Amino acid sequence: MKQGIKIYLPLAVNELKRHLAYKGAFYLWIFISLFSSFISYFLWMAVYGSSDKTALGGLSQNEMVVYIFMVYVILADGFEEIEAIEPIDILRRSGVEVQTVSIMDTLEVKGAHSIKVTADISINNIDIDKMDMLFLPGGEGYQLLDASNEVHALINHAVAYGKYIAAICAAPSILGHKGLLEGKKAVCFPGFEEQLTGAEILNSAVVTDGN
């Protein structure tokens, strides 16, 4: 009996380790999916959920049916696929005009899990006058977004003209580095809190504060 325990106990431990690793990956997938869904809901509410005419370019909620709301989703190599594609899918199903924008040298952008996406336009071809919302996905690509002068110019324009800005996962740190979250409620991927300079960090899946 003792010999049997010696033989099978290591096997049981290894099975337990594999099981826990699988559960960890599964729970991480669930967290990312829920977080992306909340962001998608926030984006949808920003477009259709407000009755404030000034917040929606002087149009009431009833008048929004004839207003083309433009969202630019900025992509860089290493972007988290689920954080970009799922919101794009939901917004387009809702009738919102969405254009994916590459900051790379080509329109092809490679996600964090090697999924390649062909963007609609390059960042140099954005019609900034049509921009109603700027959306920054997370993933490792947030560092390239933060290093892009063109991305910072778009953020500056959005702030100056009262346009909406949405950021997910690590991307809120870009806004924090610019001092745009001072006194604002915010949330980010765990571990990036210190980069949200001056923000009130909430333990929520999604947070809205102003535009």
Short mmCIF file of C-alpha atoms in Angstrom, two decimals, residues 113-189:
data_model
loop_
_atom_site.label_atom_id
_atom_site.label_comp_id
_atom_site.label_asym_id
_atom_site.label_seq_id
_atom_site.Cartn_x
_atom_site.Cartn_y
_atom_site.Cartn_z
CA HIS A 113 -1.92 36.29 -29.66
CA SER A 114 -0.58 36.54 -33.22
CA ILE A 115 -3.98 37.23 -34.77
CA LYS A 116 -3.46 39.56 -37.71
CA VAL A 117 -5.98 42.30 -38.44
CA THR A 118 -6.05 44.54 -41.50
CA ALA A 119 -7.02 48.01 -40.31
CA ASP A 120 -9.42 50.18 -42.27
CA ILE A 121 -7.04 53.15 -42.46
CA SER A 122 -3.65 54.33 -41.26
CA ILE A 123 -3.43 56.93 -38.52
CA ASN A 124 -2.28 59.55 -41.05
CA ASN A 125 -5.58 59.18 -42.93
CA ILE A 126 -7.93 59.91 -40.03
CA ASP A 127 -10.55 62.56 -40.70
CA ILE A 128 -10.23 64.23 -37.31
CA ASP A 129 -13.32 66.38 -37.87
CA LYS A 130 -15.46 63.22 -38.00
CA MET A 131 -14.11 61.77 -34.76
CA ASP A 132 -16.68 61.45 -31.98
CA MET A 133 -14.85 58.88 -29.90
CA LEU A 134 -11.29 57.65 -29.58
CA PHE A 135 -10.91 54.08 -28.31
CA LEU A 136 -7.58 52.71 -27.03
CA PRO A 137 -7.41 48.92 -26.51
CA GLY A 138 -5.02 47.36 -24.02
CA GLY A 139 -2.45 44.63 -24.33
CA GLU A 140 1.29 45.06 -24.80
CA GLY A 141 0.59 47.37 -27.72
CA TYR A 142 -0.37 50.15 -25.29
CA GLN A 143 3.33 51.02 -25.08
CA LEU A 144 3.46 51.71 -28.82
CA LEU A 145 0.31 53.81 -28.52
CA ASP A 146 1.89 55.82 -25.73
CA ALA A 147 5.05 56.35 -27.78
CA SER A 148 3.12 57.64 -30.80
CA ASN A 149 3.02 61.41 -31.32
CA GLU A 150 0.03 60.94 -33.62
CA VAL A 151 -1.92 59.13 -30.89
CA HIS A 152 -1.16 61.90 -28.41
CA ALA A 153 -2.28 64.48 -30.96
CA LEU A 154 -5.62 62.65 -31.32
CA ILE A 155 -6.04 62.53 -27.54
CA ASN A 156 -5.27 66.24 -27.28
CA HIS A 157 -7.85 67.00 -29.97
CA ALA A 158 -10.47 64.85 -28.24
CA VAL A 159 -9.89 66.66 -24.95
CA ALA A 160 -9.90 70.11 -26.55
CA TYR A 161 -13.17 69.50 -28.40
CA GLY A 162 -15.01 67.46 -25.78
CA LYS A 163 -14.91 64.18 -27.68
CA TYR A 164 -15.25 60.83 -25.93
CA ILE A 165 -12.17 58.81 -24.96
CA ALA A 166 -12.37 55.15 -23.97
CA ALA A 167 -9.44 53.05 -22.77
CA ILE A 168 -9.28 49.49 -21.52
CA CYS A 169 -6.83 47.30 -19.59
CA ALA A 170 -3.39 48.99 -19.57
CA ALA A 171 -4.35 51.78 -21.97
CA PRO A 172 -5.75 54.11 -19.24
CA SER A 173 -2.11 54.57 -18.19
CA ILE A 174 -1.63 56.62 -21.38
CA LEU A 175 -4.22 59.09 -20.10
CA GLY A 176 -2.62 58.99 -16.66
CA HIS A 177 0.80 59.87 -18.07
CA LYS A 178 -0.77 62.94 -19.70
CA GLY A 179 -2.38 64.06 -16.43
CA LEU A 180 -5.88 63.68 -17.88
CA LEU A 181 -7.15 61.53 -15.01
CA GLU A 182 -6.44 64.08 -12.28
CA GLY A 183 -9.49 64.06 -10.00
CA LYS A 184 -11.26 61.54 -12.25
CA LYS A 185 -12.64 58.13 -11.36
CA ALA A 186 -10.79 55.40 -13.25
CA VAL A 187 -10.00 51.72 -13.43
CA CYS A 188 -7.24 49.72 -15.12
CA PHE A 189 -5.64 46.30 -15.34
#
